[in-house]
Amino acid sequence: MKTLRLPNVPVPASNVILGLMRITPLSDEEIRTLVGTARDAGITMFDHADIYGDERHGCETRFGDAGAIPASERDQVIIQSKVGIRDGYFDFSREHILTTVDESLAALRTDYLDILLLHRPDTLVEPEEVAAAFDELEASGKVRAFGVSNQTPGQIELLRRWVKQPLGVDQVQLSITHSPIIAQGVAANMAALDQSIDRDNGILDYARLHDITLQAWSPYQKGFFDGVFLGDRDEYAELNDAIDELAARYGITPTGIATAWITRHPANMQVVLGTTKPRRVQEAAAGSDVPLTREEWYRLFRLAGHILP
């Protein structure tokens, strides 16, 4: 498993992350098996959010109740959660951030979060309040490191004017077939191409310039929750043929190749899994450090429908 270092986080971060947003229906034993399988595969990082589950903190509570990470092993893993999405609006106020973190810690049955992300951009954000909340959380030892999710360079810069801690993570949607953060730059300055439209203000290059790790969510989705592209031979027959061919070449599954396409990028991105199936976790983890060649990487890129001008 390939690892990387995140600011103010002592544990090496695996470049494959287990996301826990779907664990509510699982039994305690199933949760422990899922997490144990991930750890056995080299995954050190686990992703939560206050809104995951049938109710607020639902998945965090199931994770904590199941004893997914024994207290004696807490310092061997990275637990990340998010705050800011409420019922019908976004809220980055100091009060909401502080209250939510306390609730997350209680649900997860841990004394601290390794990383806290601001979940989606709050256009009413008052960065001074975010800075005050982060200072309190850091000083109290409740949160070690901070980041954002689905934010543009400008939104991050606005926060950075007040926030003194490094914002070391930005979680964004990315897969072979949904990759505007990559595809736009490849087709820059091509007025006739929809692909050349900048939808994120250059977050990929900005992240590389400012040592921000991009975390790819929905890494196997066709688009915005439109289903997976793996095995979809109606819309992506040639892409799946190529993925199958590479899977046989590298001795892994198509899931591993789809993972490797993201982790191969020199931006050192992480892949956030959403599966509750231990076997799929193993398959994804196997792609962590597969060294796809430039030719192989770009072949998948083109077969996913992206254009090389």
PDB file of C-alpha atoms in Angstrom:
ATOM      1  CA  MET A   1       0.000   0.000   0.000  1.00  0.00           C
ATOM      2  CA  LYS A   2       1.419   3.362  -1.043  1.00  0.00           C
ATOM      3  CA  THR A   3       1.350   5.990   1.717  1.00  0.00           C
ATOM      4  CA  LEU A   4       1.829   9.736   2.001  1.00  0.00           C
ATOM      5  CA  ARG A   5       2.227  12.309   4.738  1.00  0.00           C
ATOM      6  CA  LEU A   6      -0.520  14.752   5.678  1.00  0.00           C
ATOM      7  CA  PRO A   7       0.212  17.950   7.650  1.00  0.00           C
ATOM      8  CA  ASN A   8       0.164  17.457  11.445  1.00  0.00           C
ATOM      9  CA  VAL A   9      -0.868  13.797  11.136  1.00  0.00           C
ATOM     10  CA  PRO A  10       1.767  11.426  12.567  1.00  0.00           C
ATOM     11  CA  VAL A  11       0.396   8.226  11.004  1.00  0.00           C
ATOM     12  CA  PRO A  12       1.333   7.592   7.335  1.00  0.00           C
ATOM     13  CA  ALA A  13      -1.843   7.970   5.248  1.00  0.00           C
ATOM     14  CA  SER A  14      -2.697   5.185   2.835  1.00  0.00           C
ATOM     15  CA  ASN A  15      -3.610   6.399  -0.640  1.00  0.00           C
ATOM     16  CA  VAL A  16      -6.775   4.302  -0.433  1.00  0.00           C
ATOM     17  CA  ILE A  17      -9.298   5.409   2.215  1.00  0.00           C
ATOM     18  CA  LEU A  18     -12.260   3.435   3.514  1.00  0.00           C
ATOM     19  CA  GLY A  19     -15.386   5.607   3.495  1.00  0.00           C
ATOM     20  CA  LEU A  20     -18.035   4.637   6.048  1.00  0.00           C
ATOM     21  CA  MET A  21     -21.134   6.404   4.724  1.00  0.00           C
ATOM     22  CA  ARG A  22     -23.085   3.185   4.097  1.00  0.00           C
ATOM     23  CA  ILE A  23     -22.434   1.138   7.239  1.00  0.00           C
ATOM     24  CA  THR A  24     -25.700   1.865   9.088  1.00  0.00           C
ATOM     25  CA  PRO A  25     -27.395  -1.458   8.104  1.00  0.00           C
ATOM     26  CA  LEU A  26     -24.354  -3.569   8.986  1.00  0.00           C
ATOM     27  CA  SER A  27     -24.055  -5.567  12.186  1.00  0.00           C
ATOM     28  CA  ASP A  28     -21.247  -4.839  14.638  1.00  0.00           C
ATOM     29  CA  GLU A  29     -19.398  -7.918  13.432  1.00  0.00           C
ATOM     30  CA  GLU A  30     -19.782  -6.914   9.791  1.00  0.00           C
ATOM     31  CA  ILE A  31     -18.390  -3.453  10.559  1.00  0.00           C
ATOM     32  CA  ARG A  32     -15.415  -4.922  12.403  1.00  0.00           C
ATOM     33  CA  THR A  33     -14.784  -7.327   9.513  1.00  0.00           C
ATOM     34  CA  LEU A  34     -14.956  -4.518   6.954  1.00  0.00           C
ATOM     35  CA  VAL A  35     -12.555  -2.308   8.906  1.00  0.00           C
ATOM     36  CA  GLY A  36     -10.277  -5.232   9.732  1.00  0.00           C
ATOM     37  CA  THR A  37     -10.084  -6.216   6.071  1.00  0.00           C
ATOM     38  CA  ALA A  38      -9.132  -2.659   5.179  1.00  0.00           C
ATOM     39  CA  ARG A  39      -6.410  -2.565   7.810  1.00  0.00           C
ATOM     40  CA  ASP A  40      -5.066  -5.947   6.705  1.00  0.00           C
ATOM     41  CA  ALA A  41      -4.840  -4.516   3.176  1.00  0.00           C
ATOM     42  CA  GLY A  42      -2.751  -1.598   4.424  1.00  0.00           C
ATOM     43  CA  ILE A  43      -5.491   1.030   4.687  1.00  0.00           C
ATOM     44  CA  THR A  44      -4.791   3.376   7.590  1.00  0.00           C
ATOM     45  CA  MET A  45      -7.430   6.046   6.959  1.00  0.00           C
ATOM     46  CA  PHE A  46     -11.191   6.049   7.595  1.00  0.00           C
ATOM     47  CA  ASP A  47     -13.608   8.712   6.352  1.00  0.00           C
ATOM     48  CA  HIS A  48     -16.799   9.880   8.102  1.00  0.00           C
ATOM     49  CA  ALA A  49     -19.179  12.852   8.112  1.00  0.00           C
ATOM     50  CA  ASP A  50     -21.763  14.028  10.600  1.00  0.00           C
ATOM     51  CA  ILE A  51     -24.513  13.621   7.981  1.00  0.00           C
ATOM     52  CA  TYR A  52     -23.745  10.007   7.034  1.00  0.00           C
ATOM     53  CA  GLY A  53     -26.468   7.611   8.112  1.00  0.00           C
ATOM     54  CA  ASP A  54     -30.227   7.652   8.612  1.00  0.00           C
ATOM     55  CA  GLU A  55     -29.797  10.388  11.226  1.00  0.00           C
ATOM     56  CA  ARG A  56     -27.029  12.810  12.168  1.00  0.00           C
ATOM     57  CA  HIS A  57     -23.902  10.970  13.282  1.00  0.00           C
ATOM     58  CA  GLY A  58     -25.603   7.691  12.381  1.00  0.00           C
ATOM     59  CA  CYS A  59     -22.598   6.052  10.745  1.00  0.00           C
ATOM     60  CA  GLU A  60     -20.174   7.507  13.271  1.00  0.00           C
ATOM     61  CA  THR A  61     -22.296   5.997  16.033  1.00  0.00           C
ATOM     62  CA  ARG A  62     -22.364   2.577  14.383  1.00  0.00           C
ATOM     63  CA  PHE A  63     -18.575   2.737  13.936  1.00  0.00           C
ATOM     64  CA  GLY A  64     -18.068   3.631  17.587  1.00  0.00           C
ATOM     65  CA  ASP A  65     -20.605   1.164  18.959  1.00  0.00           C
ATOM     66  CA  ALA A  66     -19.088  -1.667  16.936  1.00  0.00           C
ATOM     67  CA  GLY A  67     -15.649  -1.041  18.401  1.00  0.00           C
ATOM     68  CA  ALA A  68     -14.251  -0.889  14.879  1.00  0.00           C
ATOM     69  CA  ILE A  69     -10.964   0.539  16.167  1.00  0.00           C
ATOM     70  CA  PRO A  70      -9.960  -0.760  19.632  1.00  0.00           C
ATOM     71  CA  ALA A  71      -8.798   2.010  21.974  1.00  0.00           C
ATOM     72  CA  SER A  72      -5.377   0.374  22.208  1.00  0.00           C
ATOM     73  CA  GLU A  73      -4.956   0.753  18.429  1.00  0.00           C
ATOM     74  CA  ARG A  74      -6.396   4.265  18.006  1.00  0.00           C
ATOM     75  CA  ASP A  75      -2.958   5.809  17.416  1.00  0.00           C
ATOM     76  CA  GLN A  76      -2.339   3.457  14.464  1.00  0.00           C
ATOM     77  CA  VAL A  77      -5.099   4.870  12.244  1.00  0.00           C
ATOM     78  CA  ILE A  78      -6.373   8.170  10.851  1.00  0.00           C
ATOM     79  CA  ILE A  79     -10.007   9.069  11.469  1.00  0.00           C
ATOM     80  CA  GLN A  80     -11.401  11.888   9.368  1.00  0.00           C
ATOM     81  CA  SER A  81     -14.840  13.494   9.586  1.00  0.00           C
ATOM     82  CA  LYS A  82     -16.677  16.429   8.032  1.00  0.00           C
ATOM     83  CA  VAL A  83     -18.934  19.239   9.168  1.00  0.00           C
ATOM     84  CA  GLY A  84     -21.083  21.914   7.566  1.00  0.00           C
ATOM     85  CA  ILE A  85     -24.068  20.338   5.804  1.00  0.00           C
ATOM     86  CA  ARG A  86     -27.366  20.895   7.615  1.00  0.00           C
ATOM     87  CA  ASP A  87     -31.002  20.273   6.675  1.00  0.00           C
ATOM     88  CA  GLY A  88     -31.469  22.591   3.700  1.00  0.00           C
ATOM     89  CA  TYR A  89     -28.437  24.808   4.218  1.00  0.00           C
ATOM     90  CA  PHE A  90     -24.703  24.915   4.882  1.00  0.00           C
ATOM     91  CA  ASP A  91     -23.213  26.153   8.153  1.00  0.00           C
ATOM     92  CA  PHE A  92     -19.545  26.963   8.833  1.00  0.00           C
ATOM     93  CA  SER A  93     -20.306  29.010  11.943  1.00  0.00           C
ATOM     94  CA  ARG A  94     -17.972  28.654  14.923  1.00  0.00           C
ATOM     95  CA  GLU A  95     -20.775  27.336  17.121  1.00  0.00           C
ATOM     96  CA  HIS A  96     -21.875  24.663  14.671  1.00  0.00           C
ATOM     97  CA  ILE A  97     -18.331  23.476  13.992  1.00  0.00           C
ATOM     98  CA  LEU A  98     -17.502  23.159  17.692  1.00  0.00           C
ATOM     99  CA  THR A  99     -20.796  21.492  18.621  1.00  0.00           C
ATOM    100  CA  THR A 100     -20.590  19.035  15.746  1.00  0.00           C
ATOM    101  CA  VAL A 101     -17.040  17.977  16.544  1.00  0.00           C
ATOM    102  CA  ASP A 102     -18.044  17.218  20.139  1.00  0.00           C
ATOM    103  CA  GLU A 103     -20.955  15.147  18.844  1.00  0.00           C
ATOM    104  CA  SER A 104     -18.710  13.296  16.374  1.00  0.00           C
ATOM    105  CA  LEU A 105     -16.156  12.475  19.065  1.00  0.00           C
ATOM    106  CA  ALA A 106     -18.869  11.089  21.325  1.00  0.00           C
ATOM    107  CA  ALA A 107     -20.365   9.023  18.486  1.00  0.00           C
ATOM    108  CA  LEU A 108     -17.007   7.666  17.353  1.00  0.00           C
ATOM    109  CA  ARG A 109     -15.929   7.027  20.952  1.00  0.00           C
ATOM    110  CA  THR A 110     -12.594   8.743  20.451  1.00  0.00           C
ATOM    111  CA  ASP A 111     -10.874  11.694  22.080  1.00  0.00           C
ATOM    112  CA  TYR A 112      -9.750  13.333  18.848  1.00  0.00           C
ATOM    113  CA  LEU A 113     -10.173  13.522  15.100  1.00  0.00           C
ATOM    114  CA  ASP A 114      -7.028  13.300  13.036  1.00  0.00           C
ATOM    115  CA  ILE A 115      -8.591  15.459  10.313  1.00  0.00           C
ATOM    116  CA  LEU A 116     -11.698  17.649  10.119  1.00  0.00           C
ATOM    117  CA  LEU A 117     -12.996  18.761   6.707  1.00  0.00           C
ATOM    118  CA  LEU A 118     -15.429  21.556   5.910  1.00  0.00           C
ATOM    119  CA  HIS A 119     -18.076  19.708   3.902  1.00  0.00           C
ATOM    120  CA  ARG A 120     -19.153  21.630   0.758  1.00  0.00           C
ATOM    121  CA  PRO A 121     -18.690  25.406   0.401  1.00  0.00           C
ATOM    122  CA  ASP A 122     -20.797  27.655   2.645  1.00  0.00           C
ATOM    123  CA  THR A 123     -21.220  30.868   0.626  1.00  0.00           C
ATOM    124  CA  LEU A 124     -22.173  32.652   3.858  1.00  0.00           C
ATOM    125  CA  VAL A 125     -18.903  31.601   5.452  1.00  0.00           C
ATOM    126  CA  GLU A 126     -17.275  34.065   7.826  1.00  0.00           C
ATOM    127  CA  PRO A 127     -13.659  32.879   7.746  1.00  0.00           C
ATOM    128  CA  GLU A 128     -12.893  34.559  11.045  1.00  0.00           C
ATOM    129  CA  GLU A 129     -15.380  32.184  12.714  1.00  0.00           C
ATOM    130  CA  VAL A 130     -13.836  29.165  11.013  1.00  0.00           C
ATOM    131  CA  ALA A 131     -10.407  30.300  12.181  1.00  0.00           C
ATOM    132  CA  ALA A 132     -11.647  30.747  15.754  1.00  0.00           C
ATOM    133  CA  ALA A 133     -13.207  27.265  15.750  1.00  0.00           C
ATOM    134  CA  PHE A 134     -10.080  25.658  14.319  1.00  0.00           C
ATOM    135  CA  ASP A 135      -7.881  27.399  16.899  1.00  0.00           C
ATOM    136  CA  GLU A 136     -10.066  26.106  19.736  1.00  0.00           C
ATOM    137  CA  LEU A 137     -10.177  22.591  18.351  1.00  0.00           C
ATOM    138  CA  GLU A 138      -6.419  22.470  17.853  1.00  0.00           C
ATOM    139  CA  ALA A 139      -5.648  23.954  21.284  1.00  0.00           C
ATOM    140  CA  SER A 140      -7.958  21.466  23.010  1.00  0.00           C
ATOM    141  CA  GLY A 141      -6.440  18.515  21.157  1.00  0.00           C
ATOM    142  CA  LYS A 142      -9.806  17.566  19.681  1.00  0.00           C
ATOM    143  CA  VAL A 143      -8.619  17.928  16.049  1.00  0.00           C
ATOM    144  CA  ARG A 144      -5.076  17.515  14.746  1.00  0.00           C
ATOM    145  CA  ALA A 145      -5.429  18.693  11.144  1.00  0.00           C
ATOM    146  CA  PHE A 146      -7.881  20.443   8.860  1.00  0.00           C
ATOM    147  CA  GLY A 147      -9.051  20.545   5.265  1.00  0.00           C
ATOM    148  CA  VAL A 148     -12.017  21.113   2.989  1.00  0.00           C
ATOM    149  CA  SER A 149     -14.269  19.239   0.613  1.00  0.00           C
ATOM    150  CA  ASN A 150     -15.481  20.224  -2.864  1.00  0.00           C
ATOM    151  CA  GLN A 151     -13.913  23.690  -2.713  1.00  0.00           C
ATOM    152  CA  THR A 152     -12.227  25.850  -5.325  1.00  0.00           C
ATOM    153  CA  PRO A 153      -8.829  27.553  -5.049  1.00  0.00           C
ATOM    154  CA  GLY A 154     -10.529  30.894  -4.383  1.00  0.00           C
ATOM    155  CA  GLN A 155     -12.633  29.469  -1.577  1.00  0.00           C
ATOM    156  CA  ILE A 156      -9.557  27.884  -0.023  1.00  0.00           C
ATOM    157  CA  GLU A 157      -7.589  31.126  -0.357  1.00  0.00           C
ATOM    158  CA  LEU A 158     -10.364  33.017   1.423  1.00  0.00           C
ATOM    159  CA  LEU A 159     -10.103  30.635   4.365  1.00  0.00           C
ATOM    160  CA  ARG A 160      -6.300  30.697   4.318  1.00  0.00           C
ATOM    161  CA  ARG A 161      -6.314  34.468   4.869  1.00  0.00           C
ATOM    162  CA  TRP A 162      -7.591  33.851   8.424  1.00  0.00           C
ATOM    163  CA  VAL A 163      -6.989  30.175   9.193  1.00  0.00           C
ATOM    164  CA  LYS A 164      -3.446  29.623  10.456  1.00  0.00           C
ATOM    165  CA  GLN A 165      -3.442  25.814  10.251  1.00  0.00           C
ATOM    166  CA  PRO A 166      -2.518  24.145   6.940  1.00  0.00           C
ATOM    167  CA  LEU A 167      -5.541  23.133   4.864  1.00  0.00           C
ATOM    168  CA  GLY A 168      -3.994  19.915   3.694  1.00  0.00           C
ATOM    169  CA  VAL A 169      -6.916  18.116   2.050  1.00  0.00           C
ATOM    170  CA  ASP A 170      -9.630  18.833  -0.517  1.00  0.00           C
ATOM    171  CA  GLN A 171     -12.082  16.002  -1.180  1.00  0.00           C
ATOM    172  CA  VAL A 172     -13.457  16.143  -4.745  1.00  0.00           C
ATOM    173  CA  GLN A 173     -15.401  13.889  -7.077  1.00  0.00           C
ATOM    174  CA  LEU A 174     -13.130  12.015  -9.484  1.00  0.00           C
ATOM    175  CA  SER A 175     -13.212   8.852 -11.568  1.00  0.00           C
ATOM    176  CA  ILE A 176     -11.970   7.844 -15.019  1.00  0.00           C
ATOM    177  CA  THR A 177     -15.299   8.879 -16.528  1.00  0.00           C
ATOM    178  CA  HIS A 178     -15.940  11.880 -14.253  1.00  0.00           C
ATOM    179  CA  SER A 179     -12.667  13.797 -14.293  1.00  0.00           C
ATOM    180  CA  PRO A 180     -13.196  17.465 -15.181  1.00  0.00           C
ATOM    181  CA  ILE A 181     -10.451  18.468 -12.746  1.00  0.00           C
ATOM    182  CA  ILE A 182      -8.007  16.640 -15.068  1.00  0.00           C
ATOM    183  CA  ALA A 183      -9.720  16.747 -18.452  1.00  0.00           C
ATOM    184  CA  GLN A 184     -10.138  20.535 -18.574  1.00  0.00           C
ATOM    185  CA  GLY A 185      -6.413  21.162 -18.319  1.00  0.00           C
ATOM    186  CA  VAL A 186      -5.683  18.658 -21.072  1.00  0.00           C
ATOM    187  CA  ALA A 187      -8.017  20.583 -23.411  1.00  0.00           C
ATOM    188  CA  ALA A 188      -7.119  24.102 -22.275  1.00  0.00           C
ATOM    189  CA  ASN A 189      -7.647  26.924 -24.770  1.00  0.00           C
ATOM    190  CA  MET A 190      -9.939  24.882 -27.059  1.00  0.00           C
ATOM    191  CA  ALA A 191     -12.991  27.132 -27.453  1.00  0.00           C
ATOM    192  CA  ALA A 192     -15.076  24.567 -29.344  1.00  0.00           C
ATOM    193  CA  LEU A 193     -14.806  21.856 -26.668  1.00  0.00           C
ATOM    194  CA  ASP A 194     -17.083  21.506 -23.647  1.00  0.00           C
ATOM    195  CA  GLN A 195     -14.159  19.701 -22.019  1.00  0.00           C
ATOM    196  CA  SER A 196     -12.138  22.929 -22.038  1.00  0.00           C
ATOM    197  CA  ILE A 197     -14.629  24.723 -19.737  1.00  0.00           C
ATOM    198  CA  ASP A 198     -13.058  25.298 -16.322  1.00  0.00           C
ATOM    199  CA  ARG A 199     -15.545  24.099 -13.707  1.00  0.00           C
ATOM    200  CA  ASP A 200     -13.292  24.147 -10.654  1.00  0.00           C
ATOM    201  CA  ASN A 201     -10.877  27.058 -11.224  1.00  0.00           C
ATOM    202  CA  GLY A 202      -7.842  24.845 -11.664  1.00  0.00           C
ATOM    203  CA  ILE A 203      -8.028  22.924  -8.377  1.00  0.00           C
ATOM    204  CA  LEU A 204      -5.652  20.176  -9.579  1.00  0.00           C
ATOM    205  CA  ASP A 205      -2.713  22.488 -10.279  1.00  0.00           C
ATOM    206  CA  TYR A 206      -3.530  24.645  -7.250  1.00  0.00           C
ATOM    207  CA  ALA A 207      -3.468  21.599  -4.989  1.00  0.00           C
ATOM    208  CA  ARG A 208      -0.092  20.514  -6.343  1.00  0.00           C
ATOM    209  CA  LEU A 209       1.347  23.991  -5.880  1.00  0.00           C
ATOM    210  CA  HIS A 210       0.108  24.284  -2.284  1.00  0.00           C
ATOM    211  CA  ASP A 211       0.742  20.734  -1.017  1.00  0.00           C
ATOM    212  CA  ILE A 212      -2.963  19.910  -0.760  1.00  0.00           C
ATOM    213  CA  THR A 213      -3.914  16.259  -1.102  1.00  0.00           C
ATOM    214  CA  LEU A 214      -6.948  15.643  -3.287  1.00  0.00           C
ATOM    215  CA  GLN A 215      -9.197  12.814  -2.103  1.00  0.00           C
ATOM    216  CA  ALA A 216     -11.290  11.272  -4.879  1.00  0.00           C
ATOM    217  CA  TRP A 217     -14.847  10.361  -3.882  1.00  0.00           C
ATOM    218  CA  SER A 218     -17.125   8.213  -6.076  1.00  0.00           C
ATOM    219  CA  PRO A 219     -14.043   6.777  -7.829  1.00  0.00           C
ATOM    220  CA  TYR A 220     -16.079   4.241  -9.822  1.00  0.00           C
ATOM    221  CA  GLN A 221     -19.156   6.333 -10.635  1.00  0.00           C
ATOM    222  CA  LYS A 222     -19.997   7.306 -14.213  1.00  0.00           C
ATOM    223  CA  GLY A 223     -21.144  10.766 -13.186  1.00  0.00           C
ATOM    224  CA  PHE A 224     -22.960  12.269 -10.238  1.00  0.00           C
ATOM    225  CA  PHE A 225     -24.413   9.058  -8.749  1.00  0.00           C
ATOM    226  CA  ASP A 226     -25.325   7.735 -12.214  1.00  0.00           C
ATOM    227  CA  GLY A 227     -24.132   4.227 -11.476  1.00  0.00           C
ATOM    228  CA  VAL A 228     -20.714   2.631 -11.926  1.00  0.00           C
ATOM    229  CA  PHE A 229     -18.851   2.450 -15.222  1.00  0.00           C
ATOM    230  CA  LEU A 230     -17.162  -0.842 -14.341  1.00  0.00           C
ATOM    231  CA  GLY A 231     -19.002  -3.601 -16.196  1.00  0.00           C
ATOM    232  CA  ASP A 232     -21.208  -1.109 -18.071  1.00  0.00           C
ATOM    233  CA  ARG A 233     -20.856  -2.396 -21.635  1.00  0.00           C
ATOM    234  CA  ASP A 234     -23.816  -0.433 -22.960  1.00  0.00           C
ATOM    235  CA  GLU A 235     -22.106   2.921 -22.479  1.00  0.00           C
ATOM    236  CA  TYR A 236     -18.450   2.013 -21.900  1.00  0.00           C
ATOM    237  CA  ALA A 237     -17.746  -1.238 -23.732  1.00  0.00           C
ATOM    238  CA  GLU A 238     -14.303  -0.289 -25.084  1.00  0.00           C
ATOM    239  CA  LEU A 239     -13.245   1.207 -21.766  1.00  0.00           C
ATOM    240  CA  ASN A 240     -14.201  -1.969 -19.920  1.00  0.00           C
ATOM    241  CA  ASP A 241     -12.400  -4.108 -22.485  1.00  0.00           C
ATOM    242  CA  ALA A 242      -9.247  -2.076 -21.905  1.00  0.00           C
ATOM    243  CA  ILE A 243      -9.655  -2.225 -18.116  1.00  0.00           C
ATOM    244  CA  ASP A 244     -10.117  -6.006 -18.273  1.00  0.00           C
ATOM    245  CA  GLU A 245      -6.993  -6.305 -20.407  1.00  0.00           C
ATOM    246  CA  LEU A 246      -4.929  -4.273 -17.944  1.00  0.00           C
ATOM    247  CA  ALA A 247      -6.369  -6.180 -15.000  1.00  0.00           C
ATOM    248  CA  ALA A 248      -5.141  -9.433 -16.541  1.00  0.00           C
ATOM    249  CA  ARG A 249      -1.748  -7.857 -17.304  1.00  0.00           C
ATOM    250  CA  TYR A 250      -1.205  -6.662 -13.727  1.00  0.00           C
ATOM    251  CA  GLY A 251      -2.878  -9.604 -11.997  1.00  0.00           C
ATOM    252  CA  ILE A 252      -5.578  -7.578 -10.266  1.00  0.00           C
ATOM    253  CA  THR A 253      -9.283  -6.914 -10.826  1.00  0.00           C
ATOM    254  CA  PRO A 254     -10.936  -4.094 -12.824  1.00  0.00           C
ATOM    255  CA  THR A 255     -11.655  -2.337  -9.516  1.00  0.00           C
ATOM    256  CA  GLY A 256      -7.928  -2.277  -8.866  1.00  0.00           C
ATOM    257  CA  ILE A 257      -7.234  -0.774 -12.286  1.00  0.00           C
ATOM    258  CA  ALA A 258      -9.851   1.942 -11.754  1.00  0.00           C
ATOM    259  CA  THR A 259      -8.113   2.715  -8.466  1.00  0.00           C
ATOM    260  CA  ALA A 260      -4.676   2.683 -10.071  1.00  0.00           C
ATOM    261  CA  TRP A 261      -5.780   5.194 -12.713  1.00  0.00           C
ATOM    262  CA  ILE A 262      -6.281   7.758  -9.928  1.00  0.00           C
ATOM    263  CA  THR A 263      -3.309   6.845  -7.739  1.00  0.00           C
ATOM    264  CA  ARG A 264      -0.961   6.826 -10.761  1.00  0.00           C
ATOM    265  CA  HIS A 265      -1.335  10.610 -11.100  1.00  0.00           C
ATOM    266  CA  PRO A 266       1.745  12.428  -9.733  1.00  0.00           C
ATOM    267  CA  ALA A 267      -0.513  14.701  -7.650  1.00  0.00           C
ATOM    268  CA  ASN A 268      -0.490  11.817  -5.119  1.00  0.00           C
ATOM    269  CA  MET A 269      -4.254  11.662  -4.747  1.00  0.00           C
ATOM    270  CA  GLN A 270      -6.177   9.371  -2.414  1.00  0.00           C
ATOM    271  CA  VAL A 271      -9.131   7.181  -3.390  1.00  0.00           C
ATOM    272  CA  VAL A 272     -12.148   7.163  -1.059  1.00  0.00           C
ATOM    273  CA  LEU A 273     -14.042   3.863  -1.208  1.00  0.00           C
ATOM    274  CA  GLY A 274     -17.761   3.673  -0.508  1.00  0.00           C
ATOM    275  CA  THR A 275     -18.182  -0.081  -0.499  1.00  0.00           C
ATOM    276  CA  THR A 276     -19.330  -2.224   2.425  1.00  0.00           C
ATOM    277  CA  LYS A 277     -18.000  -5.426   0.827  1.00  0.00           C
ATOM    278  CA  PRO A 278     -14.646  -6.641   2.210  1.00  0.00           C
ATOM    279  CA  ARG A 279     -13.755  -8.266  -1.112  1.00  0.00           C
ATOM    280  CA  ARG A 280     -14.159  -4.965  -2.957  1.00  0.00           C
ATOM    281  CA  VAL A 281     -11.929  -3.285  -0.389  1.00  0.00           C
ATOM    282  CA  GLN A 282      -9.215  -5.841  -1.092  1.00  0.00           C
ATOM    283  CA  GLU A 283      -9.616  -5.403  -4.844  1.00  0.00           C
ATOM    284  CA  ALA A 284      -9.365  -1.624  -4.617  1.00  0.00           C
ATOM    285  CA  ALA A 285      -6.366  -1.726  -2.300  1.00  0.00           C
ATOM    286  CA  ALA A 286      -4.526  -3.964  -4.760  1.00  0.00           C
ATOM    287  CA  GLY A 287      -4.437  -1.052  -7.210  1.00  0.00           C
ATOM    288  CA  SER A 288      -2.820   1.331  -4.745  1.00  0.00           C
ATOM    289  CA  ASP A 289       0.653   1.332  -6.267  1.00  0.00           C
ATOM    290  CA  VAL A 290       0.168  -0.281  -9.688  1.00  0.00           C
ATOM    291  CA  PRO A 291       2.481   1.680 -12.023  1.00  0.00           C
ATOM    292  CA  LEU A 292       0.321   2.252 -15.095  1.00  0.00           C
ATOM    293  CA  THR A 293       2.405   3.560 -17.964  1.00  0.00           C
ATOM    294  CA  ARG A 294       1.632   6.893 -19.587  1.00  0.00           C
ATOM    295  CA  GLU A 295       0.300   5.051 -22.623  1.00  0.00           C
ATOM    296  CA  GLU A 296      -1.993   2.874 -20.494  1.00  0.00           C
ATOM    297  CA  TRP A 297      -3.217   5.817 -18.419  1.00  0.00           C
ATOM    298  CA  TYR A 298      -4.034   7.968 -21.448  1.00  0.00           C
ATOM    299  CA  ARG A 299      -5.674   5.061 -23.248  1.00  0.00           C
ATOM    300  CA  LEU A 300      -8.216   4.724 -20.439  1.00  0.00           C
ATOM    301  CA  PHE A 301      -8.635   8.503 -20.390  1.00  0.00           C
ATOM    302  CA  ARG A 302      -9.505   8.563 -24.105  1.00  0.00           C
ATOM    303  CA  LEU A 303     -11.784   5.522 -23.971  1.00  0.00           C
ATOM    304  CA  ALA A 304     -13.742   7.200 -21.155  1.00  0.00           C
ATOM    305  CA  GLY A 305     -14.725   9.863 -23.705  1.00  0.00           C
ATOM    306  CA  HIS A 306     -12.138  12.539 -22.999  1.00  0.00           C
ATOM    307  CA  ILE A 307     -10.397  14.241 -25.876  1.00  0.00           C
ATOM    308  CA  LEU A 308      -6.717  14.767 -26.536  1.00  0.00           C
ATOM    309  CA  PRO A 309      -6.699  17.820 -28.852  1.00  0.00           C
TER     310      PRO A 309
END
